[in-house]
Short mmCIF file of N, CA and C in Angstrom, two decimals:
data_model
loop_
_atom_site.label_atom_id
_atom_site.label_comp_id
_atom_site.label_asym_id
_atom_site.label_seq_id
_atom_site.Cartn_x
_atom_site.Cartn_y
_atom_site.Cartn_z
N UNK B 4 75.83 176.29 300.04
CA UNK B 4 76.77 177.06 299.23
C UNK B 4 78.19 176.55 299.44
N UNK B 5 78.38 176.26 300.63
CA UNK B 5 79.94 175.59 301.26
C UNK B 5 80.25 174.27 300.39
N UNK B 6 79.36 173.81 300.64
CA UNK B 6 79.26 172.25 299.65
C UNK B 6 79.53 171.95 298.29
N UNK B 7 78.33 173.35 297.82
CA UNK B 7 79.07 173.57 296.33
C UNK B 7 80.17 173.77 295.91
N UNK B 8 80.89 175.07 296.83
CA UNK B 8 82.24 175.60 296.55
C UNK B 8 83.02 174.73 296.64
N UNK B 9 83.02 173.13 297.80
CA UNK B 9 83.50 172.30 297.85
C UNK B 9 83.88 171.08 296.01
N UNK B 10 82.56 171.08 295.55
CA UNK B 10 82.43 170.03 294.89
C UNK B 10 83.25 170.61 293.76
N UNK B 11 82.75 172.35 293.49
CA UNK B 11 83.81 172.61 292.52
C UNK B 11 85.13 172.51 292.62
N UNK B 12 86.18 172.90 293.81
CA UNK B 12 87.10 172.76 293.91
C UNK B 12 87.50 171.24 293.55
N UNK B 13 86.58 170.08 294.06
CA UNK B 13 86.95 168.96 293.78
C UNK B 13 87.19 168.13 292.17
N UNK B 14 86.14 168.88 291.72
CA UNK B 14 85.94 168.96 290.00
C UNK B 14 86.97 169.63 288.98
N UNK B 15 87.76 170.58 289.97
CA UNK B 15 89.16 171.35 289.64
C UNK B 15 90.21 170.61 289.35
N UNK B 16 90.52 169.66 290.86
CA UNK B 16 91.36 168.91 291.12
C UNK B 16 91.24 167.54 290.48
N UNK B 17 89.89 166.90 290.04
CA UNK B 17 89.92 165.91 289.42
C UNK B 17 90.34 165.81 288.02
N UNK B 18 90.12 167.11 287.60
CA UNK B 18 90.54 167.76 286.11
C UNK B 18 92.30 168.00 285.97
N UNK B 19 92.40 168.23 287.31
CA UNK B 19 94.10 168.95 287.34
C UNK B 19 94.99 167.71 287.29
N UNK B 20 94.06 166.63 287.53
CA UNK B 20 95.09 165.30 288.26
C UNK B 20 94.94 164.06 286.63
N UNK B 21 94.07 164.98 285.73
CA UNK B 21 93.95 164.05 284.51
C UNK B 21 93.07 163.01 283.85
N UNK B 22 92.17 163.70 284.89
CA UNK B 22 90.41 162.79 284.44
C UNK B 22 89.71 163.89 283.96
N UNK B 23 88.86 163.00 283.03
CA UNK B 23 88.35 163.40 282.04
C UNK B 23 87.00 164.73 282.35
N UNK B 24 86.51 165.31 282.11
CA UNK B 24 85.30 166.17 282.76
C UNK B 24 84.19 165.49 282.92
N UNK B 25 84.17 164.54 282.76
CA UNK B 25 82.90 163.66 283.13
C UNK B 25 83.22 163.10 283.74
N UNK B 26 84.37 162.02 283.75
CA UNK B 26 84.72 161.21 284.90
C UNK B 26 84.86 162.24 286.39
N UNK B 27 85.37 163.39 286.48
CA UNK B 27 85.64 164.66 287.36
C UNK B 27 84.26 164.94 287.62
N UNK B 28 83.52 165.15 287.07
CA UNK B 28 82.06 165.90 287.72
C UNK B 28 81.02 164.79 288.01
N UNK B 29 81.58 163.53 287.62
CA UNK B 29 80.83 162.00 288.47
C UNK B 29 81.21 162.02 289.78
N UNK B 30 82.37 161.40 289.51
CA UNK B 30 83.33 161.59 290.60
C UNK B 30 82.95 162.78 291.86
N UNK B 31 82.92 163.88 291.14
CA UNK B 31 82.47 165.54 292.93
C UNK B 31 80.96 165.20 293.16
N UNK B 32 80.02 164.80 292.00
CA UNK B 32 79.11 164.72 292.53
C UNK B 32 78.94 163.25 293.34
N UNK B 33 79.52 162.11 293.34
CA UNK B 33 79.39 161.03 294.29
C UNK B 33 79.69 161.40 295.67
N UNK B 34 80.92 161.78 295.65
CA UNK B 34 81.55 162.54 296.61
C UNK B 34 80.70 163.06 297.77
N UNK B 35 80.12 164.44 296.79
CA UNK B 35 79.11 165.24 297.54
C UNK B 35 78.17 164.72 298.41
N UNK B 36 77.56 163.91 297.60
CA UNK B 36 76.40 163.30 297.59
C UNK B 36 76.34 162.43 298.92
N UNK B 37 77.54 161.79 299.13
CA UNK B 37 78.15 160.86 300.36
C UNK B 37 77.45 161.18 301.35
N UNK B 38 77.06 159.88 302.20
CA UNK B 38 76.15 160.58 304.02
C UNK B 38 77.17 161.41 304.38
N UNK B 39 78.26 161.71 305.14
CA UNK B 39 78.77 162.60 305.65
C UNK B 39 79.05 163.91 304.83
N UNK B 40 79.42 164.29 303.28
CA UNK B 40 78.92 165.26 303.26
C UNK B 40 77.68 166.20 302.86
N UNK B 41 76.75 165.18 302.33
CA UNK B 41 75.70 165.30 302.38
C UNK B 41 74.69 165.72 303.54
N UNK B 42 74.95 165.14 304.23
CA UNK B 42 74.43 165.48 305.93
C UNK B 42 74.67 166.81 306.02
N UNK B 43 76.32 166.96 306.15
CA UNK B 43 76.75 168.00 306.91
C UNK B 43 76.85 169.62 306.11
N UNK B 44 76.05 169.41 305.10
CA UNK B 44 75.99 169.98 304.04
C UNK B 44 74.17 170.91 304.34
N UNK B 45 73.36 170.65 304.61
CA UNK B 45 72.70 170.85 305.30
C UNK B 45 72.53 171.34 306.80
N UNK B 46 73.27 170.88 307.86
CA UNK B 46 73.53 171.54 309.37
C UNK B 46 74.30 172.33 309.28
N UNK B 47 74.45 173.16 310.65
CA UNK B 47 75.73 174.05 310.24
C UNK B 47 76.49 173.60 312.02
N UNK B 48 77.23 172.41 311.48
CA UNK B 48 78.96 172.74 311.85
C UNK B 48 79.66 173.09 311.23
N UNK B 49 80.63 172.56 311.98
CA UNK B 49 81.91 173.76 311.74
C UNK B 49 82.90 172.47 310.63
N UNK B 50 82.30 171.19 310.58
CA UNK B 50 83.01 170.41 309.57
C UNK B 50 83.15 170.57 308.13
N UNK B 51 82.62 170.69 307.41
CA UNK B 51 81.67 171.11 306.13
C UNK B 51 82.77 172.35 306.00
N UNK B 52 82.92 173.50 306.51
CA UNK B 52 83.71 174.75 306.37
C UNK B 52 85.27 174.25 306.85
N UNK B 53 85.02 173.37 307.62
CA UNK B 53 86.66 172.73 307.86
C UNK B 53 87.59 172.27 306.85
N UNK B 54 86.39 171.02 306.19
CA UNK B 54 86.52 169.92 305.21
C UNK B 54 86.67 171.47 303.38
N UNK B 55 85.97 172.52 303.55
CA UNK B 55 86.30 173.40 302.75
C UNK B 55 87.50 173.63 302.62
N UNK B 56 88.13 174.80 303.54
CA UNK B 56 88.97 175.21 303.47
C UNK B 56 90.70 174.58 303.47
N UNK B 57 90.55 173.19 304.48
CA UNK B 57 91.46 172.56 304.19
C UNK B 57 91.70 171.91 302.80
N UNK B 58 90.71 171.60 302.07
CA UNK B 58 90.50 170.97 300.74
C UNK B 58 91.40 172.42 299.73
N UNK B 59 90.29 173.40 299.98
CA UNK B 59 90.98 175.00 299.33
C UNK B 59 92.49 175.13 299.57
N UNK B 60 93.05 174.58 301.12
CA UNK B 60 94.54 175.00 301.03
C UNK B 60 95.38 174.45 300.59
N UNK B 61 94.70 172.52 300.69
CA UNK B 61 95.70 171.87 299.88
C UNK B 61 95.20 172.51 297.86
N UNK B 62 94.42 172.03 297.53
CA UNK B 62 94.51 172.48 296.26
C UNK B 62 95.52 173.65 296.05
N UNK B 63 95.36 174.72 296.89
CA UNK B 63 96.07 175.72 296.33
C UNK B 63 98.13 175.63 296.28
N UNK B 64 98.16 174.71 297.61
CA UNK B 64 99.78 174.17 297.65
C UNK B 64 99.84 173.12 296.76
N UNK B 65 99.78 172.50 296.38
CA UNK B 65 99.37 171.57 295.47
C UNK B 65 99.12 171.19 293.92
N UNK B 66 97.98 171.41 293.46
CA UNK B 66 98.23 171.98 292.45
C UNK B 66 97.86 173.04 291.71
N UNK B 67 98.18 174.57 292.43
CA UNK B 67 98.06 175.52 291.38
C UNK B 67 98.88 176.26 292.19
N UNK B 68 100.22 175.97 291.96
CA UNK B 68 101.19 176.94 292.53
C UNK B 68 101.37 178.09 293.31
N UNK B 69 100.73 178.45 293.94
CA UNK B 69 100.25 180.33 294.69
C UNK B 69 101.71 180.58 294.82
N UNK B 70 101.95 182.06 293.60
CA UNK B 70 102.88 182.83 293.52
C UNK B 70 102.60 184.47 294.19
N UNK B 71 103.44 184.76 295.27
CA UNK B 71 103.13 186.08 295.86
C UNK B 71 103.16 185.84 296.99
N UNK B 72 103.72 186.99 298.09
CA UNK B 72 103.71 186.92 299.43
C UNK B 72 102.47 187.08 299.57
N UNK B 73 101.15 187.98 298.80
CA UNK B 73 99.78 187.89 299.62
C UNK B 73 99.48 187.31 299.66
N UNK B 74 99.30 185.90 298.39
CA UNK B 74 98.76 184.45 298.13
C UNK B 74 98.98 183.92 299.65
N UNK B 75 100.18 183.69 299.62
CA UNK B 75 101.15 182.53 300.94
C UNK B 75 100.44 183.51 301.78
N UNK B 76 99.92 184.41 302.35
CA UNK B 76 99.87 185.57 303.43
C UNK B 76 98.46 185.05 303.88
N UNK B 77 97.61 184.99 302.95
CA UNK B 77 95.99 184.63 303.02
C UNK B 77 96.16 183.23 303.21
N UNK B 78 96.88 181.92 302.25
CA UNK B 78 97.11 180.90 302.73
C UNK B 78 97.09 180.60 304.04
N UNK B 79 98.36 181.39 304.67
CA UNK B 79 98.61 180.70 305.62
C UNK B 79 97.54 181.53 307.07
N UNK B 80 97.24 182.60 306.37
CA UNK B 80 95.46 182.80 307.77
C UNK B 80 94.61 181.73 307.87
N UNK B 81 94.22 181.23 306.45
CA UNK B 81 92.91 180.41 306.23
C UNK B 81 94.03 178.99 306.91
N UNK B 82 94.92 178.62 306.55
CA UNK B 82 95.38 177.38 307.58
C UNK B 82 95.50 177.77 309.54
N UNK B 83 95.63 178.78 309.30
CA UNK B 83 95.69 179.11 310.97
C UNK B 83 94.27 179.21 311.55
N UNK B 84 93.05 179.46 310.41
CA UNK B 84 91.66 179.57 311.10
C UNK B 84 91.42 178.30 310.83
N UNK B 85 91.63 176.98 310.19
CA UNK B 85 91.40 176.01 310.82
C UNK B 85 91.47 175.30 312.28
N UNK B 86 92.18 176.27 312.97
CA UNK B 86 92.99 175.57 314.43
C UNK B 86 91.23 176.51 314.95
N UNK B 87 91.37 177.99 314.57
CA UNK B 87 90.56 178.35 315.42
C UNK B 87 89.48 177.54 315.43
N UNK B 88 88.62 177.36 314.32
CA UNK B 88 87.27 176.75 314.24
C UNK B 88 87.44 175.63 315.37
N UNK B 89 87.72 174.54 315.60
CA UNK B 89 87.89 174.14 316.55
C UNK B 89 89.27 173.41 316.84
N UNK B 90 89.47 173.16 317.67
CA UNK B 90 91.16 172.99 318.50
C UNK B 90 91.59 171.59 317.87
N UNK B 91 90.54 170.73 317.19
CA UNK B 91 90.40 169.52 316.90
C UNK B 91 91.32 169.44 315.91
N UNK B 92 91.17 170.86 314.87
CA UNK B 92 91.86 170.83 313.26
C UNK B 92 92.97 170.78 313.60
N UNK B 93 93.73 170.80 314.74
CA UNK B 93 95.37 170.84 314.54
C UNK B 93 95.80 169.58 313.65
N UNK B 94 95.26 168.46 313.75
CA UNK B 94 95.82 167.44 313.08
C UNK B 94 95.42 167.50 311.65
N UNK B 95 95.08 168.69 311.13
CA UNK B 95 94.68 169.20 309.90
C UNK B 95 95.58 170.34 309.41
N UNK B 96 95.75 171.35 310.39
CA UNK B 96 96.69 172.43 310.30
C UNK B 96 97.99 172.34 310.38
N UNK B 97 98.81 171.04 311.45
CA UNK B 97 99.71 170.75 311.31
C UNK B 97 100.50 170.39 309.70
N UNK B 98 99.76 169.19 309.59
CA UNK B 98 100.48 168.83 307.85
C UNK B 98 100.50 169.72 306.64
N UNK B 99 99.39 170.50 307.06
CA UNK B 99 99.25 171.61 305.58
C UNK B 99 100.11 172.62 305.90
N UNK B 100 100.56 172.74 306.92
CA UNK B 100 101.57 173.79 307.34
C UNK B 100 103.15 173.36 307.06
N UNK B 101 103.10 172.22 306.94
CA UNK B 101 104.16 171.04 306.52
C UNK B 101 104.59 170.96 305.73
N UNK B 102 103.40 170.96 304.94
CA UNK B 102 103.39 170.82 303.19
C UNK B 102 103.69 172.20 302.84
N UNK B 103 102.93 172.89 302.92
CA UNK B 103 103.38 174.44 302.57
C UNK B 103 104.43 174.71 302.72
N UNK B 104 105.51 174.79 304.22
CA UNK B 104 106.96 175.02 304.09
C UNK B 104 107.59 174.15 303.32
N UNK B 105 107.53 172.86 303.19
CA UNK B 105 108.16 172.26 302.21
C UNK B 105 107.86 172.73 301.01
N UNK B 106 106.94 172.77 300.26
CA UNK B 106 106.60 173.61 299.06
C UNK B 106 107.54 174.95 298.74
N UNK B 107 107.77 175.67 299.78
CA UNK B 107 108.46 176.93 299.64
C UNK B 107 109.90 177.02 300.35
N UNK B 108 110.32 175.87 300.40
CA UNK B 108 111.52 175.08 300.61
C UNK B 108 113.16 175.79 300.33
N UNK B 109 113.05 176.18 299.04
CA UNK B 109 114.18 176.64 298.02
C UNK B 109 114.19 178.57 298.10
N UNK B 110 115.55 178.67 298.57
CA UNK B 110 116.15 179.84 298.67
C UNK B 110 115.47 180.98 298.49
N UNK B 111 114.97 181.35 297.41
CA UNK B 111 113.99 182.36 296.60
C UNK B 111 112.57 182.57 296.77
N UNK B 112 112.37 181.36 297.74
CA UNK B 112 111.01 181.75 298.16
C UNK B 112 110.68 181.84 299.49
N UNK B 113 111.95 182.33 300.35
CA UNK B 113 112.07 182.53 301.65
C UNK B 113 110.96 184.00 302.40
N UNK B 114 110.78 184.76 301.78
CA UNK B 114 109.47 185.86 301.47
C UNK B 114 108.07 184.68 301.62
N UNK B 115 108.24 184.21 300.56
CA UNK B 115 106.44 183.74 300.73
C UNK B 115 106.35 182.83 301.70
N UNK B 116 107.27 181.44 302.36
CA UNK B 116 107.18 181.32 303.53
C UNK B 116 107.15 181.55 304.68
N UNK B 117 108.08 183.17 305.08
CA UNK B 117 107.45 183.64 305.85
C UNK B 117 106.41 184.38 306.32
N UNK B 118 105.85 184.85 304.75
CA UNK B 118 104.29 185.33 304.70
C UNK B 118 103.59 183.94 305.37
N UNK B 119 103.37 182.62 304.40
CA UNK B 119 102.56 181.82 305.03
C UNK B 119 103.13 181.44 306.97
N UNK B 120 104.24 181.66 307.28
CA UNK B 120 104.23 181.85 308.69
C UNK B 120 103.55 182.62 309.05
N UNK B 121 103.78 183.45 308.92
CA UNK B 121 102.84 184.95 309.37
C UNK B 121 101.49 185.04 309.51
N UNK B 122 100.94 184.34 308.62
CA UNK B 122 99.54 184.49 308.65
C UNK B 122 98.88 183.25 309.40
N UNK B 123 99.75 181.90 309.35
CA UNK B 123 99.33 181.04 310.72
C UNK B 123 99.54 181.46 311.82
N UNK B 124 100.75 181.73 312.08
CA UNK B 124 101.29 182.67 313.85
C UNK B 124 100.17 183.57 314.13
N UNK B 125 99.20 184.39 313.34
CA UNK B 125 98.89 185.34 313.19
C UNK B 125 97.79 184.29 314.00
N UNK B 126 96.83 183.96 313.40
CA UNK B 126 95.55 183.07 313.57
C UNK B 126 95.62 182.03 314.73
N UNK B 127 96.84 181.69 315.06
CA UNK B 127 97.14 180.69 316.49
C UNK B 127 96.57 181.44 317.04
N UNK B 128 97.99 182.62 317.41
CA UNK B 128 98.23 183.78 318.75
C UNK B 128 96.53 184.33 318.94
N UNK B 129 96.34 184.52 317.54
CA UNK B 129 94.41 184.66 317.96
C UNK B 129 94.06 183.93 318.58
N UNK B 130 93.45 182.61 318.11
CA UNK B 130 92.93 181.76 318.68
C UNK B 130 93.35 181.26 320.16
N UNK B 131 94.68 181.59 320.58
CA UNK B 131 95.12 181.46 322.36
C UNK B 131 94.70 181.96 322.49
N UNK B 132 94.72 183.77 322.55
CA UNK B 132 94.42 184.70 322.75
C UNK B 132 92.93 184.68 323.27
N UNK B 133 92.11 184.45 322.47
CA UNK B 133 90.94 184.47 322.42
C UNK B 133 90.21 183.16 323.66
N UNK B 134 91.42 182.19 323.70
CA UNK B 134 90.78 180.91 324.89
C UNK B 134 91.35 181.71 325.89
N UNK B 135 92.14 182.34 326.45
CA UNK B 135 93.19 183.06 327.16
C UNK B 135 91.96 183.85 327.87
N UNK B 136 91.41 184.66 327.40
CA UNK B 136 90.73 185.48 327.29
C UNK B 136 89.21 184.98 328.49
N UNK B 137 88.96 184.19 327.57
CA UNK B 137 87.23 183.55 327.92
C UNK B 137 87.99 182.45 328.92
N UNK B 138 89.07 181.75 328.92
CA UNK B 138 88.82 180.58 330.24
C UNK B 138 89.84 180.45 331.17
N UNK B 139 90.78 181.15 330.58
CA UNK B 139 91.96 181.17 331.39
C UNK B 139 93.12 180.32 331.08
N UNK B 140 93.15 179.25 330.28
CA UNK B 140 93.83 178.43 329.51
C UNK B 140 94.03 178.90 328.30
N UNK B 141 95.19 178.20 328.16
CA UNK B 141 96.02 178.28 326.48
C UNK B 141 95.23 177.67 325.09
N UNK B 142 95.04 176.14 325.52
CA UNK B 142 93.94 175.65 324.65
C UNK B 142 93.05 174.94 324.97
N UNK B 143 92.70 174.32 326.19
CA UNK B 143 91.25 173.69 326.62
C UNK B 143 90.55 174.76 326.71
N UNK B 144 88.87 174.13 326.94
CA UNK B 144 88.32 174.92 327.26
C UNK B 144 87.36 174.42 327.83
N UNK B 145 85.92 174.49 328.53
CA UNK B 145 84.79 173.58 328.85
C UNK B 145 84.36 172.46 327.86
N UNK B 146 84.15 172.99 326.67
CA UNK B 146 84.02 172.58 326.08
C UNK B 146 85.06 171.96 324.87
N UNK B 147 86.26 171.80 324.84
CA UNK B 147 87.42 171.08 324.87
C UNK B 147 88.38 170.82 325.94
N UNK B 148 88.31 169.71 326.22
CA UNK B 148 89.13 169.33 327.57
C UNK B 148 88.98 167.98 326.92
N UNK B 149 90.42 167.15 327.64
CA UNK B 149 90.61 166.00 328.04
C UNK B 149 89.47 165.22 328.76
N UNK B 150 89.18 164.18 328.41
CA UNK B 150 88.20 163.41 329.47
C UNK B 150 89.32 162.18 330.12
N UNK B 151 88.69 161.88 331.47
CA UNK B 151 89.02 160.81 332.36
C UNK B 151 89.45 159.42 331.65
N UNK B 152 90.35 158.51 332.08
CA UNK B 152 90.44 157.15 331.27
C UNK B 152 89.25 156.78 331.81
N UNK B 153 88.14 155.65 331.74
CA UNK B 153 87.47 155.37 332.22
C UNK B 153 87.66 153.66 331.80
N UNK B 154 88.47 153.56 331.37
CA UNK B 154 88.69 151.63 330.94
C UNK B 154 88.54 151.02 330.08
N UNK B 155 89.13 150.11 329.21
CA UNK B 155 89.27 148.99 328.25
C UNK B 155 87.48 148.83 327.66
N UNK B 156 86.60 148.79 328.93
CA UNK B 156 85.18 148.16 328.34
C UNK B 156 84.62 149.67 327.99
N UNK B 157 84.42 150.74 328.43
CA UNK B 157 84.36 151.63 328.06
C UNK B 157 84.62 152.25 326.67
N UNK B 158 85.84 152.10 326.19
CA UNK B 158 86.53 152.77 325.51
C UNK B 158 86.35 151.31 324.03
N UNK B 159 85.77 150.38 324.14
CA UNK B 159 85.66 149.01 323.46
C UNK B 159 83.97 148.70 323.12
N UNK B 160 83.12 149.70 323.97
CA UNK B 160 81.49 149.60 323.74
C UNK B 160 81.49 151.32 323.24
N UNK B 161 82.15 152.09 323.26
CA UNK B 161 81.94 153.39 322.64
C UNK B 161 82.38 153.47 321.05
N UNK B 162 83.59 152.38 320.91
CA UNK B 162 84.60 151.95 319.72
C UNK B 162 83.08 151.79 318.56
N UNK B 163 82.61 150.42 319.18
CA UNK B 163 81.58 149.35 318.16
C UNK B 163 80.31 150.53 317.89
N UNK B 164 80.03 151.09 319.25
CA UNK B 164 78.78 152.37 319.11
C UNK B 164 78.89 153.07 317.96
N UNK B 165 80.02 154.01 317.04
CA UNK B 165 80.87 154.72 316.26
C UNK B 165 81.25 153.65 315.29
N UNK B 166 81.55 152.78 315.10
CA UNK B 166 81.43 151.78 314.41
C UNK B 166 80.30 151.70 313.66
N UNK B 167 79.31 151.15 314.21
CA UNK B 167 78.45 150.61 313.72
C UNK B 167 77.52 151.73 313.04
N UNK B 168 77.29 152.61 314.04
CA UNK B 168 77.17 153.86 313.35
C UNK B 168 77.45 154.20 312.06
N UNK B 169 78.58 154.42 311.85
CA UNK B 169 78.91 154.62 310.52
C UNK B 169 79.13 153.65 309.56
N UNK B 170 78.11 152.46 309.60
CA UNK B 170 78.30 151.74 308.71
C UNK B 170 76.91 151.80 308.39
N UNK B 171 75.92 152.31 309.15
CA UNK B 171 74.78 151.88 309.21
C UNK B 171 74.22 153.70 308.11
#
């Protein structure tokens, strides 16, 4: 169902950006279809709902204007529950949070940016909260932590492993 909601949104945006409805619904369904989301389209991580919603937030900053402090309010939760899902999305949550204040940039829309503040601050302070809680840390956890350097050959036979992988 995630996948779908995905392909439509993509079929939105291929339409919004000036391709044709066929070229747009070739196009989401290749897409889809792709090993990675195809795969992940079937299991349930947490990528697939990642790769959703960040897709959903840019579309919505982007191109279909979200007018209203609730719009920006829900925006900016669903960008702050990217961090929660896992600690990884910051380099996902960062830029769309980026983009969004820049988007709402100009004098008059000082309201809906601080709604979309609000509703990321909102979803961080959760998400500490919640590692705070269970490990005693801010944002590692057992299962996110830093690993050891372990060396050049290491880090150069794990590279080609992931590599090759994904070519294969």
């Amino acid at each position: 169902a995630l996948a779908a909601i995905l392909a439509g949104l993509m079929f939105d945006a291929f339409v919004a950006l000036g391709a044709s409805a066929r070229a747009a619904s070739g196009t989401a369904a290749l897409l889809m279809l792709s090993p990675p989301l195809l795969i992940f389209s079937v299991l349930f991580f947490t990528e697939l709902l990642s790769a959703l919603l960040c897709f959903l937030v840019f579309h919505r900053i982007c191109l279909h204007d979200a007018r209203g402090t609730w719009q920006w309010w829900w925006l900016g939760c669903l960008t702050g529950f990217l961090f929660l899902l896992p600690a990884r999305n910051i380099g996902l949550t960062l830029p769309l949070a980026a983009l969004a204040l820049y988007r709402l940039r100009g004098p008059f829309r000082r309201r809906e940016a601080g709604a979309f503040a609000l509703g990321v601050s909102a979803l961080v302070v959760a998400r500490t909260a919640i590692n705070y809680v269970f490990w005693g840390t801010l944002v590692s956890s057992p299962h996110a932590r830093l690993a050891g350097w372990r060396g050049w050959a290491t880090l150069t036979g794990e590279t080609a492993t992931r590599t090759l992988g994904l070519l294969v």
